[in-house]
Amino acid sequence: MEMKRILALVLAAVLCFGLLLTGCGKEKTLDKEPLRQLLDSVEKTSAMMERIGPDFSAVLGAMEKGRISVDAFGYLESVTYIDQAAGGFANYMKLGPEGQQWQLSLIKKDQELALMFPSLLGDRAYGAKLEDLKDVPVWGLMGIDPQSYGQGGGMLGALGALSKLRKDLAGALDGLQLNGKMDKARVAGEEVEAIVVSFQLDVAQLRAMLGLPETMELAAGVAVNIHPETEHIMSIDCRLRGTVNGNPGDIGLILTLGKDTAASGKYTLDIQSLDGSQVVAFMKVQLNVEDSDAKTTAYLTITGDGEGIEIQKYRAAFEHDKQTQRFTLDVDNEGQTSVMDGMLRYKEDIFQLYIATLRKDGEERVLDATVSFEAGVEGEFPQIPEYTHMSQLTEEQWKGLVMVLALVMGKYPTN
C-alpha cells in the first residue's frame, strides 16, 4: 500500500512538472497591463540609452528651457532663449563683419511678437499679436505656423524628460486597445522570448497623433518586443498601409535595438517598400556605438536600393577623446568626403561644441565656430518691448524684411 502511494506521488510530480514545462497548456499571462508595460519599457529603455556616449541632457534641457549661443566665422553671433512652458522664444543676432553688422532681434511671448531691426526699421520696435500676422508672407518663407513659432524644440526637449515623455505617450495612446502576451519574436534574425505589446492605429488616430495631411490615408499595426527580464525594448515592428496622394502604399518599419539592448551597441532602422511580402525598395540606417571611460566612437551608415530611393550610400564616423575633449567627424556622402574637428565638452547643464576646421574634398577651411547649449537659465528671458504695430510698416520695409529673412534662412525669393 505504501509503495502504491509513493508511485502515485511520483506520477503526480512528473505530471505537474510536465505541465509546468508546457505552461500548463495555457498562454502565459503578463504581470502588468499592456499599456503600463509599454510605458515602463519606454522609460527604462530611454534612460538606458541616455547613458551611452556624450551627455546630451543640456542640449535637450536648453530646447525646453534655456539658452543657445552661436559664434561663427567672425561673422555670425546669435543668442536664442527658449521657454517652452511659457511659449516664449527670443533671438538676438548680429550678422556681418565687424563694423558692418546687421542686428536683428525677435521676441515672441504670450502669442505676441516684437521685432527690432535698426538697419532697416530704425530705432523703433515693431510688433503685433500673432493672430494679426497669420497672413504675413514671412511665415510662408520660414515654412512654419505662426501660432507654433518658437516651439520647434518641444518634442526634442521631451526626450530629455522621462516623466514628460511617459505622460505624452500615455496621452497619445489613451483610448487605444493594447494587447500583450508572452510570445516568440525575431530580433536581429534570432528567435527570442519576448513580451509582445501590439496595437492598431486607424487613419483618424494617425492623423491626430502625427498631423498627417488629408492626402494621406494610412493605417498602422505596431508590435513592440520587450525583454522579459530587463523590460528593455528589443525591437519595434510597424506596418503602414494606405494611400498617399491617391497612390497605394505598403511600408514596413523595423527598429532593432538588440536582444541585450544595454550591451548591443548596434541599432538599426529598416524601411521597406513592400508589394505583399516582396521588398521592392529599402533603406537601412545602422548606428554602431562603442563607449568607454576613455572615448566614444560612433559609426552611422545609410544604404538603400530600389525604386524611389535616392540615398544609396552614406557613412559618418565620430570619435571623441574624453580626456583631451577633442573630436573628429568624418563623413562620406556617395564619394564626397568632409572631415570636421574641434573640441567637445559637456556636463549636466552645458553642452559646448567648438568646430576648428572643416576639410572638404581635400580643401581645408578654418571655421572657428562655437555652439553652446545651456539648460535651466533663470531670470534672463527678455520682455516684449513697447512697439509700433506692424501694420505701420511700409511696403518697401516689408519687402526688405522678407529679403533679409530669406537670406538668413538660406532661401531666395524671386519677387
mmCIF file of C-alpha atoms in Angstrom, residues 44-355:
data_model
loop_
_atom_site.group_PDB
_atom_site.id
_atom_site.type_symbol
_atom_site.label_atom_id
_atom_site.label_comp_id
_atom_site.label_asym_id
_atom_site.label_seq_id
_atom_site.Cartn_x
_atom_site.Cartn_y
_atom_site.Cartn_z
ATOM 1 C CA LYS A 44 13.626 52.207 -18.904
ATOM 2 C CA THR A 45 14.965 51.971 -22.450
ATOM 3 C CA SER A 46 15.212 55.755 -22.838
ATOM 4 C CA ALA A 47 17.033 56.101 -19.513
ATOM 5 C CA MET A 48 19.475 53.397 -20.523
ATOM 6 C CA MET A 49 20.131 54.906 -23.971
ATOM 7 C CA GLU A 50 20.752 58.356 -22.492
ATOM 8 C CA ARG A 51 23.742 56.967 -20.581
ATOM 9 C CA ILE A 52 25.524 55.906 -23.786
ATOM 10 C CA GLY A 53 28.045 58.368 -25.273
ATOM 11 C CA PRO A 54 28.119 62.137 -24.696
ATOM 12 C CA ASP A 55 25.669 63.568 -22.178
ATOM 13 C CA PHE A 56 23.095 65.441 -24.272
ATOM 14 C CA SER A 57 20.914 66.398 -21.310
ATOM 15 C CA ALA A 58 21.959 70.070 -21.557
ATOM 16 C CA VAL A 59 21.001 70.137 -25.255
ATOM 17 C CA LEU A 60 17.600 68.649 -24.514
ATOM 18 C CA GLY A 61 17.144 70.908 -21.488
ATOM 19 C CA ALA A 62 18.067 74.041 -23.452
ATOM 20 C CA MET A 63 15.483 73.159 -26.123
ATOM 21 C CA GLU A 64 12.902 73.022 -23.339
ATOM 22 C CA LYS A 65 14.092 75.997 -21.279
ATOM 23 C CA GLY A 66 17.483 77.575 -21.701
ATOM 24 C CA ARG A 67 19.878 79.461 -23.933
ATOM 25 C CA ILE A 68 21.591 78.530 -27.208
ATOM 26 C CA SER A 69 24.580 80.613 -28.326
ATOM 27 C CA VAL A 70 26.399 80.572 -31.679
ATOM 28 C CA ASP A 71 29.608 82.405 -32.573
ATOM 29 C CA ALA A 72 30.896 81.528 -36.035
ATOM 30 C CA PHE A 73 33.397 82.632 -38.672
ATOM 31 C CA GLY A 74 33.833 86.040 -37.020
ATOM 32 C CA TYR A 75 30.681 86.836 -38.978
ATOM 33 C CA LEU A 76 27.728 85.499 -37.003
ATOM 34 C CA GLU A 77 26.721 85.972 -33.369
ATOM 35 C CA SER A 78 23.418 84.600 -32.184
ATOM 36 C CA VAL A 79 21.810 84.091 -28.773
ATOM 37 C CA THR A 80 18.470 82.280 -28.522
ATOM 38 C CA TYR A 81 16.298 81.931 -25.416
ATOM 39 C CA ILE A 82 13.606 79.265 -25.214
ATOM 40 C CA ASP A 83 10.903 78.727 -22.602
ATOM 41 C CA GLN A 84 8.540 76.054 -23.885
ATOM 42 C CA ALA A 85 6.203 76.079 -20.880
ATOM 43 C CA ALA A 86 5.595 79.818 -21.216
ATOM 44 C CA GLY A 87 5.513 79.716 -25.021
ATOM 45 C CA GLY A 88 8.489 82.073 -25.115
ATOM 46 C CA PHE A 89 11.171 82.443 -27.768
ATOM 47 C CA ALA A 90 13.733 85.205 -28.317
ATOM 48 C CA ASN A 91 16.656 85.549 -30.711
ATOM 49 C CA TYR A 92 19.345 88.235 -30.874
ATOM 50 C CA MET A 93 21.520 88.083 -33.980
ATOM 51 C CA LYS A 94 24.465 90.017 -35.402
ATOM 52 C CA LEU A 95 25.384 89.180 -38.975
ATOM 53 C CA GLY A 96 28.307 90.553 -40.977
ATOM 54 C CA PRO A 97 31.913 91.680 -40.476
ATOM 55 C CA GLU A 98 32.898 93.889 -37.534
ATOM 56 C CA GLY A 99 31.669 97.461 -38.048
ATOM 57 C CA GLN A 100 29.249 96.455 -40.819
ATOM 58 C CA GLN A 101 26.941 94.166 -38.886
ATOM 59 C CA TRP A 102 23.219 93.801 -39.258
ATOM 60 C CA GLN A 103 21.466 93.459 -35.919
ATOM 61 C CA LEU A 104 18.162 91.641 -35.737
ATOM 62 C CA SER A 105 16.062 90.789 -32.658
ATOM 63 C CA LEU A 106 12.862 88.751 -32.440
ATOM 64 C CA ILE A 107 10.902 88.168 -29.236
ATOM 65 C CA LYS A 108 7.786 86.020 -29.024
ATOM 66 C CA LYS A 109 5.850 85.644 -25.789
ATOM 67 C CA ASP A 110 2.201 85.021 -24.908
ATOM 68 C CA GLN A 111 1.158 84.925 -28.598
ATOM 69 C CA GLU A 112 2.733 88.321 -29.189
ATOM 70 C CA LEU A 113 5.735 89.120 -31.385
ATOM 71 C CA ALA A 114 8.145 92.075 -31.416
ATOM 72 C CA LEU A 115 10.848 92.797 -33.980
ATOM 73 C CA MET A 116 13.856 95.140 -33.882
ATOM 74 C CA PHE A 117 15.962 95.689 -36.994
ATOM 75 C CA PRO A 118 17.768 99.077 -36.776
ATOM 76 C CA SER A 119 19.468 98.824 -40.193
ATOM 77 C CA LEU A 120 16.101 98.627 -41.941
ATOM 78 C CA LEU A 121 13.482 99.865 -39.471
ATOM 79 C CA GLY A 122 15.394 102.451 -37.439
ATOM 80 C CA ASP A 123 15.421 102.526 -33.637
ATOM 81 C CA ARG A 124 11.749 101.619 -33.291
ATOM 82 C CA ALA A 125 10.468 98.151 -32.307
ATOM 83 C CA TYR A 126 7.569 96.812 -34.346
ATOM 84 C CA GLY A 127 5.187 94.119 -33.167
ATOM 85 C CA ALA A 128 1.695 92.679 -33.069
ATOM 86 C CA LYS A 129 -0.417 89.823 -31.782
ATOM 87 C CA LEU A 130 0.323 86.647 -33.754
ATOM 88 C CA GLU A 131 -3.355 86.431 -34.678
ATOM 89 C CA ASP A 132 -2.926 89.714 -36.578
ATOM 90 C CA LEU A 133 0.068 88.332 -38.501
ATOM 91 C CA LYS A 134 -1.297 84.999 -39.713
ATOM 92 C CA ASP A 135 -1.338 86.137 -43.367
ATOM 93 C CA VAL A 136 2.079 87.830 -43.363
ATOM 94 C CA PRO A 137 4.365 86.311 -46.086
ATOM 95 C CA VAL A 138 7.238 85.838 -43.619
ATOM 96 C CA TRP A 139 5.622 82.660 -42.214
ATOM 97 C CA GLY A 140 5.375 81.022 -45.613
ATOM 98 C CA LEU A 141 9.019 81.906 -46.218
ATOM 99 C CA MET A 142 10.072 80.299 -42.941
ATOM 100 C CA GLY A 143 7.773 77.305 -43.518
ATOM 101 C CA ILE A 144 6.090 77.440 -40.100
ATOM 102 C CA ASP A 145 2.745 78.083 -38.478
ATOM 103 C CA PRO A 146 2.810 81.464 -36.657
ATOM 104 C CA GLN A 147 0.867 80.023 -33.718
ATOM 105 C CA SER A 148 3.642 77.462 -33.092
ATOM 106 C CA TYR A 149 6.562 79.830 -33.706
ATOM 107 C CA GLY A 150 9.366 79.234 -31.198
ATOM 108 C CA GLN A 151 8.097 75.804 -30.156
ATOM 109 C CA GLY A 152 10.187 73.674 -32.521
ATOM 110 C CA GLY A 153 12.214 72.103 -29.722
ATOM 111 C CA GLY A 154 9.277 70.827 -27.710
ATOM 112 C CA MET A 155 9.377 67.220 -28.904
ATOM 113 C CA LEU A 156 13.168 67.080 -28.751
ATOM 114 C CA GLY A 157 13.137 68.512 -25.251
ATOM 115 C CA ALA A 158 10.577 65.932 -24.177
ATOM 116 C CA LEU A 159 13.088 63.183 -24.914
ATOM 117 C CA GLY A 160 15.213 64.513 -22.093
ATOM 118 C CA ALA A 161 12.405 64.476 -19.538
ATOM 119 C CA LEU A 162 11.308 60.888 -18.992
ATOM 120 C CA SER A 163 8.310 61.799 -16.874
ATOM 121 C CA LYS A 164 7.046 64.119 -19.618
ATOM 122 C CA LEU A 165 7.763 61.532 -22.309
ATOM 123 C CA ARG A 166 5.780 58.938 -20.381
ATOM 124 C CA LYS A 167 2.886 61.355 -19.898
ATOM 125 C CA ASP A 168 2.832 62.385 -23.577
ATOM 126 C CA LEU A 169 2.934 58.772 -24.756
ATOM 127 C CA ALA A 170 0.184 57.797 -22.344
ATOM 128 C CA GLY A 171 -1.939 60.644 -23.710
ATOM 129 C CA ALA A 172 -1.278 59.617 -27.321
ATOM 130 C CA LEU A 173 -2.288 56.005 -26.614
ATOM 131 C CA ASP A 174 -5.278 56.880 -24.458
ATOM 132 C CA GLY A 175 -8.368 55.013 -25.612
ATOM 133 C CA LEU A 176 -6.476 52.508 -27.777
ATOM 134 C CA GLN A 177 -6.869 48.777 -27.309
ATOM 135 C CA LEU A 178 -3.425 47.369 -26.478
ATOM 136 C CA ASN A 179 -2.789 43.636 -26.417
ATOM 137 C CA GLY A 180 0.039 41.976 -24.514
ATOM 138 C CA LYS A 181 1.311 38.408 -24.306
ATOM 139 C CA MET A 182 4.406 36.269 -23.832
ATOM 140 C CA ASP A 183 5.497 35.073 -27.256
ATOM 141 C CA LYS A 184 8.411 34.421 -29.587
ATOM 142 C CA ALA A 185 9.847 37.320 -31.573
ATOM 143 C CA ARG A 186 12.614 37.671 -34.147
ATOM 144 C CA VAL A 187 15.251 40.176 -33.075
ATOM 145 C CA ALA A 188 18.216 40.699 -35.428
ATOM 146 C CA GLY A 189 17.481 37.356 -37.068
ATOM 147 C CA GLU A 190 17.290 35.398 -33.797
ATOM 148 C CA GLU A 191 14.130 33.955 -32.270
ATOM 149 C CA VAL A 192 13.835 35.013 -28.630
ATOM 150 C CA GLU A 193 11.317 35.054 -25.804
ATOM 151 C CA ALA A 194 9.564 38.411 -25.586
ATOM 152 C CA ILE A 195 6.740 40.348 -24.052
ATOM 153 C CA VAL A 196 4.876 41.476 -27.160
ATOM 154 C CA VAL A 197 2.671 44.568 -26.854
ATOM 155 C CA SER A 198 0.699 45.289 -30.019
ATOM 156 C CA PHE A 199 -1.924 47.768 -31.164
ATOM 157 C CA GLN A 200 -3.600 49.139 -34.276
ATOM 158 C CA LEU A 201 -3.887 52.759 -35.402
ATOM 159 C CA ASP A 202 -6.561 53.812 -37.883
ATOM 160 C CA VAL A 203 -6.497 56.825 -40.202
ATOM 161 C CA ALA A 204 -8.132 59.203 -37.710
ATOM 162 C CA GLN A 205 -5.801 58.175 -34.883
ATOM 163 C CA LEU A 206 -2.672 58.563 -37.007
ATOM 164 C CA ARG A 207 -3.886 61.929 -38.254
ATOM 165 C CA ALA A 208 -4.489 63.136 -34.702
ATOM 166 C CA MET A 209 -1.128 61.828 -33.417
ATOM 167 C CA LEU A 210 1.109 62.838 -36.332
ATOM 168 C CA GLY A 211 -0.790 65.648 -38.005
ATOM 169 C CA LEU A 212 -0.989 63.823 -41.347
ATOM 170 C CA PRO A 213 -2.422 65.838 -44.259
ATOM 171 C CA GLU A 214 -5.779 64.927 -45.781
ATOM 172 C CA THR A 215 -3.988 63.460 -48.818
ATOM 173 C CA MET A 216 -2.647 60.614 -46.646
ATOM 174 C CA GLU A 217 -4.980 57.763 -45.731
ATOM 175 C CA LEU A 218 -2.795 55.454 -43.658
ATOM 176 C CA ALA A 219 -3.394 52.826 -41.005
ATOM 177 C CA ALA A 220 -0.727 51.083 -38.947
ATOM 178 C CA GLY A 221 -0.117 47.918 -36.990
ATOM 179 C CA VAL A 222 2.578 48.107 -34.294
ATOM 180 C CA ALA A 223 4.267 45.353 -32.271
ATOM 181 C CA VAL A 224 6.774 46.193 -29.530
ATOM 182 C CA ASN A 225 9.043 43.328 -28.475
ATOM 183 C CA ILE A 226 10.259 43.668 -24.865
ATOM 184 C CA HIS A 227 12.891 41.687 -22.954
ATOM 185 C CA PRO A 228 11.047 39.700 -20.247
ATOM 186 C CA GLU A 229 13.668 40.381 -17.545
ATOM 187 C CA THR A 230 15.235 43.807 -18.203
ATOM 188 C CA GLU A 231 11.995 45.198 -19.726
ATOM 189 C CA HIS A 232 14.124 46.987 -22.324
ATOM 190 C CA ILE A 233 12.666 47.293 -25.811
ATOM 191 C CA MET A 234 14.450 44.879 -28.159
ATOM 192 C CA SER A 235 12.671 45.846 -31.377
ATOM 193 C CA ILE A 236 9.595 47.563 -32.785
ATOM 194 C CA ASP A 237 7.799 46.327 -35.907
ATOM 195 C CA CYS A 238 5.400 48.629 -37.730
ATOM 196 C CA ARG A 239 3.400 48.091 -40.925
ATOM 197 C CA LEU A 240 1.836 51.101 -42.663
ATOM 198 C CA ARG A 241 -0.836 50.558 -45.303
ATOM 199 C CA GLY A 242 -2.964 53.033 -47.223
ATOM 200 C CA THR A 243 -2.729 55.717 -49.891
ATOM 201 C CA VAL A 244 -0.626 58.856 -50.318
ATOM 202 C CA ASN A 245 -1.979 61.345 -52.854
ATOM 203 C CA GLY A 246 -4.178 58.556 -54.213
ATOM 204 C CA ASN A 247 -1.275 56.119 -54.692
ATOM 205 C CA PRO A 248 -1.416 52.875 -52.690
ATOM 206 C CA GLY A 249 1.454 52.224 -50.311
ATOM 207 C CA ASP A 250 2.660 49.426 -48.062
ATOM 208 C CA ILE A 251 5.649 50.208 -45.860
ATOM 209 C CA GLY A 252 7.415 48.166 -43.208
ATOM 210 C CA LEU A 253 9.430 49.820 -40.454
ATOM 211 C CA ILE A 254 11.642 47.717 -38.171
ATOM 212 C CA LEU A 255 13.617 49.373 -35.369
ATOM 213 C CA THR A 256 16.086 46.963 -33.767
ATOM 214 C CA LEU A 257 17.901 47.820 -30.540
ATOM 215 C CA GLY A 258 19.172 44.313 -29.819
ATOM 216 C CA LYS A 259 18.434 41.268 -27.683
ATOM 217 C CA ASP A 260 20.577 42.743 -24.891
ATOM 218 C CA THR A 261 19.821 46.390 -25.562
ATOM 219 C CA ALA A 262 22.219 47.830 -22.977
ATOM 220 C CA ALA A 263 25.219 45.903 -24.340
ATOM 221 C CA SER A 264 24.198 45.836 -28.002
ATOM 222 C CA GLY A 265 25.953 48.920 -29.345
ATOM 223 C CA LYS A 266 24.268 48.215 -32.689
ATOM 224 C CA TYR A 267 20.974 49.839 -33.613
ATOM 225 C CA THR A 268 19.218 49.621 -36.972
ATOM 226 C CA LEU A 269 16.162 51.042 -38.693
ATOM 227 C CA ASP A 270 14.937 49.152 -41.757
ATOM 228 C CA ILE A 271 12.459 50.948 -44.017
ATOM 229 C CA GLN A 272 10.931 48.703 -46.660
ATOM 230 C CA SER A 273 8.557 49.406 -49.521
ATOM 231 C CA LEU A 274 6.510 46.237 -49.894
ATOM 232 C CA ASP A 275 4.410 44.533 -52.525
ATOM 233 C CA GLY A 276 2.702 41.863 -50.455
ATOM 234 C CA SER A 277 5.613 40.001 -48.880
ATOM 235 C CA GLN A 278 8.121 41.175 -51.507
ATOM 236 C CA VAL A 279 10.517 44.057 -50.749
ATOM 237 C CA VAL A 280 10.651 46.324 -53.815
ATOM 238 C CA ALA A 281 12.809 49.051 -52.231
ATOM 239 C CA PHE A 282 14.597 49.513 -48.934
ATOM 240 C CA MET A 283 16.662 51.846 -46.831
ATOM 241 C CA LYS A 284 18.751 50.687 -43.875
ATOM 242 C CA VAL A 285 20.056 53.055 -41.220
ATOM 243 C CA GLN A 286 22.620 51.474 -38.895
ATOM 244 C CA LEU A 287 24.327 53.028 -35.865
ATOM 245 C CA ASN A 288 27.199 51.321 -34.038
ATOM 246 C CA VAL A 289 28.360 52.831 -30.757
ATOM 247 C CA GLU A 290 31.373 51.928 -28.609
ATOM 248 C CA ASP A 291 31.535 53.814 -25.330
ATOM 249 C CA SER A 292 34.181 53.599 -22.589
ATOM 250 C CA ASP A 293 35.659 55.826 -19.896
ATOM 251 C CA ALA A 294 38.362 56.922 -22.343
ATOM 252 C CA LYS A 295 36.455 57.626 -25.549
ATOM 253 C CA THR A 296 33.272 57.327 -27.563
ATOM 254 C CA THR A 297 33.168 56.193 -31.172
ATOM 255 C CA ALA A 298 30.075 56.002 -33.335
ATOM 256 C CA TYR A 299 29.591 54.832 -36.908
ATOM 257 C CA LEU A 300 26.482 55.673 -38.923
ATOM 258 C CA THR A 301 25.749 54.133 -42.307
ATOM 259 C CA ILE A 302 22.760 54.574 -44.594
ATOM 260 C CA THR A 303 22.266 52.332 -47.595
ATOM 261 C CA GLY A 304 19.338 51.967 -49.940
ATOM 262 C CA ASP A 305 18.263 50.362 -53.161
ATOM 263 C CA GLY A 306 15.136 50.150 -55.259
ATOM 264 C CA GLU A 307 12.601 52.431 -56.874
ATOM 265 C CA GLY A 308 12.237 55.862 -55.245
ATOM 266 C CA ILE A 309 15.343 55.557 -53.020
ATOM 267 C CA GLU A 310 17.689 58.465 -53.611
ATOM 268 C CA ILE A 311 20.299 57.844 -50.886
ATOM 269 C CA GLN A 312 22.450 54.921 -52.000
ATOM 270 C CA LYS A 313 25.372 55.270 -49.593
ATOM 271 C CA TYR A 314 26.158 57.491 -46.617
ATOM 272 C CA ARG A 315 28.757 56.945 -43.920
ATOM 273 C CA ALA A 316 29.731 59.008 -40.878
ATOM 274 C CA ALA A 317 32.308 58.240 -38.195
ATOM 275 C CA PHE A 318 32.513 60.178 -34.925
ATOM 276 C CA GLU A 319 35.278 59.868 -32.330
ATOM 277 C CA HIS A 320 35.541 61.769 -29.054
ATOM 278 C CA ASP A 321 38.511 61.540 -26.670
ATOM 279 C CA LYS A 322 37.070 62.167 -23.209
ATOM 280 C CA GLN A 323 40.474 63.070 -21.737
ATOM 281 C CA THR A 324 41.522 65.748 -24.256
ATOM 282 C CA GLN A 325 37.906 66.605 -25.260
ATOM 283 C CA ARG A 326 38.938 66.579 -28.933
ATOM 284 C CA PHE A 327 36.572 65.136 -31.529
ATOM 285 C CA THR A 328 36.560 64.315 -35.241
ATOM 286 C CA LEU A 329 33.591 63.770 -37.546
ATOM 287 C CA ASP A 330 34.353 62.075 -40.853
ATOM 288 C CA VAL A 331 31.553 61.963 -43.441
ATOM 289 C CA ASP A 332 31.392 60.286 -46.850
ATOM 290 C CA ASN A 333 28.245 61.001 -48.848
ATOM 291 C CA GLU A 334 28.434 58.974 -52.070
ATOM 292 C CA GLY A 335 32.120 59.780 -52.542
ATOM 293 C CA GLN A 336 32.002 63.397 -51.343
ATOM 294 C CA THR A 337 34.083 63.497 -48.174
ATOM 295 C CA SER A 338 34.402 66.001 -45.359
ATOM 296 C CA VAL A 339 36.205 65.924 -42.014
ATOM 297 C CA MET A 340 35.388 68.236 -39.114
ATOM 298 C CA ASP A 341 37.460 68.521 -35.960
ATOM 299 C CA GLY A 342 37.377 70.519 -32.758
ATOM 300 C CA MET A 343 36.551 70.240 -29.057
ATOM 301 C CA LEU A 344 33.500 68.860 -27.277
ATOM 302 C CA ARG A 345 32.844 69.376 -23.588
ATOM 303 C CA TYR A 346 29.703 68.683 -21.623
ATOM 304 C CA LYS A 347 28.206 68.312 -18.196
ATOM 305 C CA GLU A 348 24.674 68.293 -16.828
ATOM 306 C CA ASP A 349 23.840 71.954 -17.512
ATOM 307 C CA ILE A 350 26.060 72.844 -20.513
ATOM 308 C CA PHE A 351 26.976 71.246 -23.833
ATOM 309 C CA GLN A 352 29.582 73.137 -25.867
ATOM 310 C CA LEU A 353 30.894 72.286 -29.310
ATOM 311 C CA TYR A 354 33.881 74.114 -30.828
ATOM 312 C CA ILE A 355 34.495 73.439 -34.532
#
